[in-house]
Short mmCIF file of C-alpha atoms and ligand atoms in Angstrom, two decimals:
data_model
loop_
_atom_site.label_atom_id
_atom_site.label_comp_id
_atom_site.label_asym_id
_atom_site.label_seq_id
_atom_site.Cartn_x
_atom_site.Cartn_y
_atom_site.Cartn_z
CA MET A 1 71.11 -60.94 178.60
CA GLY A 2 68.09 -61.14 180.25
CA LYS A 3 68.35 -61.27 184.37
CA LEU A 4 66.45 -64.53 184.60
CA LEU A 5 68.65 -66.02 181.92
CA ALA A 6 71.55 -65.18 183.70
CA LEU A 7 70.39 -66.72 187.29
CA ALA A 8 69.68 -69.33 185.07
CA LEU A 9 72.98 -69.69 183.78
CA LEU A 10 74.80 -69.22 187.10
CA GLY A 11 72.05 -72.20 188.32
CA ILE A 12 73.39 -74.86 185.80
CA LEU A 13 76.78 -73.43 186.85
CA ALA A 14 76.66 -74.18 190.00
CA ALA A 15 75.10 -77.10 190.34
CA LEU A 16 77.65 -78.42 187.53
CA VAL A 17 80.41 -77.61 189.95
CA GLY A 18 78.63 -78.78 193.03
CA GLU A 19 78.83 -82.33 190.86
CA ARG A 20 81.73 -82.33 190.20
CA LEU A 21 82.78 -81.62 193.73
CA LEU A 22 80.81 -84.54 195.00
CA ALA A 23 82.33 -86.66 192.47
CA PHE A 24 85.86 -85.81 193.09
CA ARG A 25 85.15 -86.16 196.74
CA HIS A 26 84.16 -89.65 195.90
CA ARG A 27 87.10 -90.31 194.02
CA ILE A 28 89.62 -88.78 195.92
CA GLY A 29 87.84 -90.97 199.21
CA ALA A 30 87.60 -88.14 201.22
CA SER A 31 84.83 -90.07 203.86
CA ARG A 32 86.23 -93.19 204.47
CA GLU A 33 86.78 -93.95 207.85
CA LEU A 34 89.63 -96.85 209.26
CA LYS A 35 89.72 -99.51 211.06
CA VAL A 36 93.18 -100.15 211.75
CA LYS A 37 94.57 -103.60 211.10
CA ARG A 38 98.17 -104.55 211.87
CA LEU A 39 100.13 -107.52 211.36
CA PRO A 40 102.44 -109.12 214.00
CA ASN A 41 106.00 -109.13 212.67
CA CYS A 42 106.41 -105.89 211.63
CA HIS A 43 108.97 -103.35 211.91
CA LEU A 44 109.92 -99.73 210.32
CA ILE A 45 113.11 -100.30 207.66
CA LYS A 46 116.13 -98.59 209.50
CA GLY A 47 117.53 -96.10 206.83
CA ILE A 48 114.14 -95.30 204.51
CA GLU A 49 113.00 -92.12 205.94
CA PHE A 50 111.89 -89.96 202.92
CA GLY A 51 110.14 -92.30 200.66
CA SER A 52 109.72 -95.69 199.19
CA GLU A 53 107.90 -94.49 196.27
CA ASP A 54 108.27 -98.04 194.14
CA ILE A 55 109.74 -101.21 195.10
CA ASP A 56 110.24 -104.39 192.79
CA ILE A 57 111.76 -107.63 194.31
CA LEU A 58 113.85 -110.53 191.92
CA PRO A 59 113.18 -114.02 191.87
CA ASN A 60 116.34 -114.47 194.02
CA GLY A 61 115.27 -112.12 197.13
CA LEU A 62 116.72 -109.06 196.29
CA ALA A 63 114.96 -106.04 196.56
CA PHE A 64 115.10 -102.27 195.24
CA ILE A 65 113.72 -99.47 196.13
CA SER A 66 113.33 -96.04 195.01
CA SER A 67 113.51 -93.30 197.31
CA GLY A 68 113.42 -88.99 197.55
CA LEU A 69 110.83 -88.62 195.15
CA LYS A 70 110.50 -84.48 195.13
CA TYR A 71 107.42 -83.73 193.07
CA PRO A 72 105.16 -80.82 192.85
CA GLY A 73 102.15 -81.11 195.17
CA LEU A 74 103.08 -83.95 196.97
CA GLN A 75 104.86 -84.01 200.47
CA SER A 76 108.31 -83.83 201.05
CA PHE A 77 110.46 -84.89 204.24
CA ALA A 78 113.87 -83.82 202.83
CA PRO A 79 112.80 -81.32 199.68
CA ASP A 80 117.23 -80.66 199.28
CA LYS A 81 117.78 -84.57 199.60
CA ARG A 82 118.35 -86.07 196.14
CA GLY A 83 117.01 -89.77 194.90
CA GLU A 84 118.67 -92.66 195.61
CA ILE A 85 117.86 -96.68 194.83
CA LEU A 86 118.14 -99.07 197.65
CA LEU A 87 118.91 -102.57 197.59
CA MET A 88 117.82 -105.26 200.34
CA ASP A 89 118.47 -108.53 200.38
CA LEU A 90 115.30 -110.66 201.63
CA ASN A 91 117.33 -113.45 202.56
CA GLU A 92 119.26 -112.04 204.91
CA GLU A 93 119.02 -112.45 209.14
CA ASN A 94 117.96 -108.58 209.50
CA PRO A 95 118.02 -107.17 206.10
CA ARG A 96 118.73 -103.62 205.74
CA PRO A 97 118.92 -101.19 202.91
CA VAL A 98 122.18 -100.26 201.63
CA GLU A 99 122.56 -96.99 198.42
CA LEU A 100 123.53 -98.96 194.71
CA ARG A 101 126.77 -96.74 193.85
CA ILE A 102 125.95 -95.08 190.15
CA SER A 103 128.58 -95.48 187.38
CA ARG A 104 130.02 -91.87 186.48
CA GLY A 105 128.77 -89.69 183.50
CA PHE A 106 125.23 -89.93 185.50
CA ASP A 107 123.63 -86.85 186.54
CA LEU A 108 122.88 -87.87 190.10
CA ALA A 109 122.36 -84.24 191.72
CA SER A 110 118.90 -84.14 189.98
CA PHE A 111 118.11 -87.49 190.04
CA ASN A 112 114.42 -88.25 190.79
CA PRO A 113 113.43 -91.58 190.81
CA HIS A 114 109.34 -92.54 190.40
CA GLY A 115 108.19 -95.89 188.78
CA ILE A 116 110.69 -98.87 189.01
CA SER A 117 110.95 -101.85 186.84
CA LEU A 118 113.08 -104.78 186.34
CA TYR A 119 114.30 -106.92 183.20
CA ILE A 120 116.30 -110.04 183.74
CA ASP A 121 117.68 -111.34 180.10
CA GLU A 122 117.85 -114.87 178.79
CA ASP A 123 121.85 -114.95 180.02
CA ASP A 124 120.79 -113.85 183.76
CA THR A 125 121.94 -109.86 183.15
CA VAL A 126 119.32 -107.60 184.91
CA TYR A 127 118.27 -104.50 183.78
CA LEU A 128 116.48 -101.70 185.85
CA PHE A 129 114.34 -99.12 184.51
CA VAL A 130 113.54 -96.12 186.41
CA VAL A 131 110.83 -93.09 185.64
CA ASN A 132 112.94 -90.09 186.93
CA HIS A 133 111.51 -86.42 186.70
CA PRO A 134 115.08 -84.33 186.52
CA GLN A 135 113.83 -80.62 187.35
CA ILE A 136 110.01 -82.03 187.21
CA LYS A 137 110.81 -82.97 183.49
CA THR A 138 110.21 -87.03 182.70
CA THR A 139 113.10 -89.34 181.28
CA VAL A 140 113.37 -93.10 181.35
CA GLU A 141 117.21 -94.12 182.92
CA LEU A 142 117.80 -97.38 181.59
CA PHE A 143 120.75 -99.05 183.95
CA LYS A 144 122.34 -102.57 184.40
CA PHE A 145 122.71 -103.78 188.03
CA MET A 146 126.19 -105.30 188.94
CA GLU A 147 125.43 -107.62 191.81
CA ASP A 148 129.24 -108.18 192.39
CA ASP A 149 129.57 -104.46 193.66
CA ASN A 150 126.10 -103.69 194.25
CA SER A 151 126.22 -100.88 191.23
CA LEU A 152 124.22 -99.83 188.37
CA VAL A 153 125.93 -98.82 185.30
CA HIS A 154 123.70 -96.52 183.22
CA LEU A 155 123.17 -97.58 179.66
CA LYS A 156 120.94 -95.18 178.71
CA THR A 157 118.49 -92.29 179.07
CA ILE A 158 115.20 -92.48 176.92
CA LYS A 159 112.86 -89.32 176.08
CA HIS A 160 109.74 -89.48 173.94
CA GLU A 161 107.45 -86.95 173.04
CA LEU A 162 104.63 -89.47 173.95
CA LEU A 163 106.75 -90.26 177.42
CA SER A 164 105.57 -86.50 178.34
CA SER A 165 104.68 -87.07 182.24
CA VAL A 166 105.24 -90.81 182.92
CA ASN A 167 104.13 -92.13 186.50
CA ASP A 168 105.09 -95.90 186.17
CA ILE A 169 106.58 -98.62 183.68
CA VAL A 170 106.68 -102.45 183.10
CA ALA A 171 109.86 -103.42 181.72
CA VAL A 172 109.15 -106.38 178.52
CA GLY A 173 112.09 -106.50 176.86
CA PRO A 174 115.97 -105.11 177.82
CA ASP A 175 115.13 -101.87 176.42
CA SER A 176 111.17 -102.25 175.83
CA PHE A 177 108.56 -101.43 178.15
CA TYR A 178 104.72 -100.00 178.59
CA ALA A 179 104.48 -96.76 181.06
CA THR A 180 101.14 -94.95 182.30
CA ASN A 181 101.41 -91.43 181.37
CA ASP A 182 99.31 -88.18 181.37
CA TYR A 183 99.53 -87.29 177.86
CA TYR A 184 97.94 -83.57 178.21
CA PHE A 185 98.99 -82.07 181.70
CA THR A 186 102.99 -82.16 182.81
CA GLU A 187 102.27 -79.00 185.08
CA ALA A 188 101.41 -79.80 188.69
CA ASN A 189 97.71 -77.30 188.79
CA LEU A 190 96.36 -78.10 185.88
CA LYS A 191 97.22 -82.26 186.94
CA THR A 192 95.53 -80.77 189.64
CA LEU A 193 92.65 -79.58 187.76
CA GLU A 194 92.49 -82.55 185.52
CA MET A 195 91.59 -85.06 188.54
CA PHE A 196 89.13 -82.08 189.97
CA LEU A 197 87.19 -82.28 186.41
CA GLY A 198 87.52 -85.91 186.00
CA LEU A 199 88.88 -86.04 182.57
CA THR A 200 90.15 -89.26 181.31
CA TRP A 201 93.21 -88.17 179.73
CA THR A 202 96.20 -90.64 181.03
CA ASN A 203 97.39 -93.25 178.78
CA ILE A 204 99.16 -96.29 178.03
CA VAL A 205 101.93 -96.14 175.74
CA TYR A 206 104.32 -99.15 174.55
CA TYR A 207 108.28 -98.07 174.04
CA SER A 208 111.03 -99.64 172.13
CA PRO A 209 113.90 -98.24 170.21
CA LYS A 210 112.19 -99.01 167.06
CA GLU A 211 108.23 -97.97 167.50
CA VAL A 212 106.77 -95.80 170.35
CA ARG A 213 102.71 -96.04 170.34
CA GLU A 214 99.91 -95.17 172.73
CA VAL A 215 98.39 -98.77 173.51
CA ALA A 216 95.54 -97.63 175.66
CA GLY A 217 93.78 -94.46 176.55
CA GLY A 218 90.70 -93.30 178.96
CA LEU A 219 92.19 -93.62 182.34
CA TYR A 220 91.47 -90.76 185.13
CA SER A 221 95.01 -91.24 186.32
CA ALA A 222 96.68 -94.35 185.23
CA ASN A 223 99.55 -95.01 187.94
CA GLY A 224 101.04 -98.16 188.70
CA ILE A 225 101.18 -100.78 185.90
CA ASN A 226 102.56 -104.81 185.91
CA ILE A 227 102.38 -107.75 184.44
CA SER A 228 101.43 -111.39 184.79
CA PRO A 229 103.95 -113.90 185.80
CA ASP A 230 103.10 -115.60 182.42
CA GLY A 231 103.49 -112.06 180.84
CA LYS A 232 99.52 -113.07 178.92
CA TYR A 233 98.23 -110.13 181.16
CA VAL A 234 98.97 -106.56 181.85
CA TYR A 235 97.34 -104.40 184.70
CA VAL A 236 97.05 -100.87 185.67
CA ALA A 237 95.69 -99.24 188.61
CA ASP A 238 93.42 -96.41 188.07
CA ILE A 239 94.10 -94.50 191.15
CA MET A 240 91.70 -92.09 191.13
CA ASP A 241 88.58 -94.47 189.56
CA HIS A 242 89.77 -96.94 192.50
CA SER A 243 89.88 -99.87 190.03
CA ILE A 244 92.56 -101.92 188.17
CA HIS A 245 92.50 -102.23 184.97
CA VAL A 246 93.27 -105.49 183.13
CA PHE A 247 94.41 -105.76 179.56
CA GLU A 248 95.42 -109.09 177.78
CA LYS A 249 98.35 -108.35 175.61
CA HIS A 250 98.87 -109.54 172.17
CA ALA A 251 101.75 -110.49 170.10
CA ASN A 252 101.81 -107.60 168.39
CA LEU A 253 102.25 -105.69 171.38
CA SER A 254 98.74 -103.98 171.59
CA LEU A 255 96.30 -104.08 175.01
CA SER A 256 93.08 -104.86 174.82
CA ARG A 257 90.58 -104.50 177.85
CA LEU A 258 89.28 -107.32 179.69
CA LYS A 259 87.86 -106.26 182.52
CA VAL A 260 87.62 -103.44 184.95
CA PHE A 261 88.44 -104.52 188.74
CA GLN A 262 86.24 -102.30 191.33
CA SER A 263 87.20 -101.23 194.36
CA ASP A 264 86.75 -99.03 197.32
CA THR A 265 90.23 -97.37 197.45
CA LEU A 266 92.85 -95.44 195.66
CA ILE A 267 94.78 -98.00 194.33
CA ASP A 268 98.14 -97.01 193.57
CA ASN A 269 101.19 -99.66 192.99
CA ILE A 270 100.88 -102.87 191.93
CA SER A 271 103.04 -105.92 192.45
CA VAL A 272 102.81 -109.35 191.38
CA ASP A 273 103.36 -112.77 193.23
CA PRO A 274 106.03 -114.34 190.66
CA TYR A 275 105.02 -117.69 192.18
CA THR A 276 101.21 -117.44 192.78
CA GLY A 277 99.93 -114.73 190.56
CA ASP A 278 98.45 -112.80 193.45
CA ILE A 279 98.22 -109.01 193.35
CA TRP A 280 99.24 -106.95 195.73
CA VAL A 281 98.37 -103.52 195.69
CA GLY A 282 99.50 -100.64 198.33
CA CYS A 283 96.66 -98.35 198.68
CA HIS A 284 95.31 -94.44 199.76
CA PRO A 285 92.57 -95.03 201.94
CA ASN A 286 91.89 -91.38 201.87
CA GLY A 287 93.78 -89.72 199.06
CA MET A 288 92.44 -85.87 199.99
CA LYS A 289 95.15 -86.46 203.57
CA LEU A 290 97.84 -87.68 201.09
CA ILE A 291 97.33 -84.38 198.84
CA PHE A 292 96.56 -82.01 201.70
CA TYR A 293 99.52 -83.06 204.05
CA ASP A 294 98.34 -81.88 207.78
CA PRO A 295 100.31 -83.68 210.42
CA GLU A 296 97.71 -83.27 212.36
CA ASN A 297 95.22 -85.42 210.37
CA LEU A 298 97.11 -88.04 208.90
CA PRO A 299 97.30 -90.14 205.66
CA GLY A 300 96.87 -93.76 206.21
CA SER A 301 98.21 -96.70 204.91
CA GLU A 302 96.41 -99.93 203.16
CA VAL A 303 97.65 -102.80 201.58
CA LEU A 304 94.96 -105.68 199.73
CA ARG A 305 95.96 -108.49 198.53
CA ILE A 306 93.92 -109.78 195.12
CA GLN A 307 93.65 -113.06 193.98
CA ASP A 308 92.00 -114.64 190.87
CA ILE A 309 91.43 -111.24 189.43
CA LEU A 310 90.13 -112.86 185.98
CA SER A 311 88.48 -114.85 187.58
CA GLU A 312 83.89 -113.60 188.32
CA LYS A 313 84.71 -113.28 191.63
CA PRO A 314 88.07 -112.00 192.69
CA THR A 315 88.85 -112.56 196.20
CA VAL A 316 90.37 -109.55 197.96
CA THR A 317 91.85 -109.79 201.16
CA GLN A 318 92.45 -106.12 203.36
CA VAL A 319 96.07 -107.23 204.21
CA TYR A 320 96.90 -104.45 206.78
CA ILE A 321 95.77 -100.54 207.47
CA ASP A 322 97.40 -98.46 209.18
CA ASP A 323 95.75 -94.71 210.52
CA GLY A 324 99.51 -93.38 209.93
CA SER A 325 100.26 -93.25 213.22
CA LEU A 326 103.30 -96.39 211.88
CA ILE A 327 103.48 -95.76 208.67
CA GLN A 328 101.93 -92.70 206.16
CA GLY A 329 100.72 -92.86 202.51
CA SER A 330 101.34 -96.54 201.58
CA SER A 331 101.86 -96.59 198.13
CA SER A 332 103.34 -100.00 196.93
CA ALA A 333 103.38 -103.27 198.17
CA ALA A 334 105.51 -106.39 197.06
CA VAL A 335 105.96 -109.82 198.45
CA TYR A 336 108.79 -112.75 198.46
CA ASN A 337 109.12 -115.44 200.19
CA GLY A 338 107.03 -114.68 203.05
CA HIS A 339 108.17 -111.10 203.57
CA LEU A 340 106.05 -108.41 202.70
CA LEU A 341 107.33 -104.73 201.88
CA ILE A 342 105.19 -102.00 202.28
CA GLY A 343 106.31 -98.29 200.97
CA THR A 344 104.95 -95.32 200.99
CA VAL A 345 105.30 -91.83 198.98
CA PHE A 346 107.27 -89.97 201.36
CA HIS A 347 107.28 -91.56 204.67
CA ARG A 348 109.17 -94.41 205.48
CA ALA A 349 108.44 -98.38 204.84
CA LEU A 350 107.75 -101.25 206.32
CA HIS A 351 109.02 -104.74 206.47
CA CYS A 352 106.22 -107.66 207.59
CA VAL A 353 106.95 -111.36 207.89
CA LEU A 354 103.84 -112.73 206.89
CA ASP A 355 103.00 -116.00 208.52
CA SER A 356 101.45 -118.73 206.09
CA SER A 357 97.59 -117.79 206.37
CA SER A 358 98.65 -114.40 205.46
CA GLY A 359 99.56 -114.73 201.97
CA LYS A 360 102.83 -116.68 202.11
CA GLY A 361 101.22 -118.91 198.72
CA GLN A 362 103.34 -120.95 197.14
CA SER A 363 106.37 -118.67 197.11
CA ASN A 364 106.94 -120.66 200.28
CA VAL A 365 110.28 -122.22 199.12
CA SER A 366 112.20 -124.86 201.06
C1 NAG B 1 103.84 -95.31 193.60
O1 NAG B 1 103.37 -94.76 194.37
C2 NAG B 1 104.11 -93.62 194.12
C3 NAG B 1 103.07 -92.56 195.18
O2 NAG B 1 101.98 -92.18 194.72
C4 NAG B 1 103.40 -92.83 192.81
O3 NAG B 1 103.76 -91.52 192.76
C5 NAG B 1 104.22 -93.55 191.93
O4 NAG B 1 103.98 -93.28 191.04
C6 NAG B 1 103.78 -95.11 192.59
N1 NAG B 1 104.80 -95.99 191.74
C7 NAG B 1 104.55 -96.44 190.66
C8 NAG B 1 105.30 -98.23 190.65
O5 NAG B 1 102.97 -96.93 190.16
C1 NAG B 2 97.31 -107.08 166.96
O1 NAG B 2 96.84 -107.85 167.17
C2 NAG B 2 95.60 -108.14 167.89
C3 NAG B 2 95.11 -109.41 168.14
O2 NAG B 2 95.45 -110.49 167.41
C4 NAG B 2 94.36 -107.60 166.89
O3 NAG B 2 93.17 -107.65 167.13
C5 NAG B 2 94.89 -105.86 166.76
O4 NAG B 2 94.38 -105.26 165.73
C6 NAG B 2 96.29 -105.59 166.23
N1 NAG B 2 96.93 -104.17 166.40
C7 NAG B 2 97.72 -104.06 165.87
C8 NAG B 2 98.49 -102.34 165.61
O5 NAG B 2 98.50 -104.48 164.85
#
């Protein structure tokens, strides 16, 4: 090969790497400046120190929080502590989280909970779906919640080849759900490479005992997933694309993409106000600081409320921004009757009481 040709090829390669690097810096939000915007009535929740990855709240105000995720490439302040599911009753004067007891026979030692989702049956039985990563593999654990003694009865462990590396789930029946999944890479370094190259190799899988199938694909990094109160629309956060994909859910459970809502922050978990339908998201304003954790340069937190996502001009309110001095790496934001809970990937959790101007909406039942 001629020297000139080799040089030209080298030049093209360098340009490609440069282009990927720039695109990656943009996708990971490396250059955003933060202006702190705190809320007046917030306090850190006692007893949550090591993450509050996902939060789901029942219509009666019982909040379920998964805590203690250990994941390759993510910071953990307690690498030897097993994961747990916490319960907090938001109707109490001073709500405090308590750990839910899990029935015997379930392997608690390797419990590594990630995304969670609640489902209420016609007879008011409450099911809790938990994405679990024992030994960094993926299973989905199905529990029944026993309110009389704050415990979880383990019903079954779900594994499937299409559920190879699940992030989050939303339940659509007592034993069926949609899951966001990375169908190619389960190994941490390869996942990072996948993100760096900007490959769209994550998808959405529908699971029921009778049928498992991919229902959507082509996302950079499908993360949080949730459903509208009327069950007609499914929302999926594509964290590296700074976007939320809105899907219409058909009677045959297929999804078709209606629109992509674009923002300038890394949207992680999605929760939906059951009364107003407003979407609340926990976001990472700077993903670089989250992945390359540095105590001298902390990852910040951001909460957005999105109203009328289906309209031409959705209303987006930046509800909360912190530079990491109070809470680091917000990954979820969930509301109930004027309460806002902000969860984080590996840090603490914040409980805020909203005033009527900051999004109480019609959920303010008197
Ligand atoms: C919530 O955030 C954590 C942290 O990024 C993420 O790993 C997890 O998948 C998210 N859970 C959901 C519900 O998407
Ligand atoms: C499901 O229903 C939708 C809308 O009616 C239709 O377009 C789609 O082809 C159906 N998909 C399957 C797998 O039957």
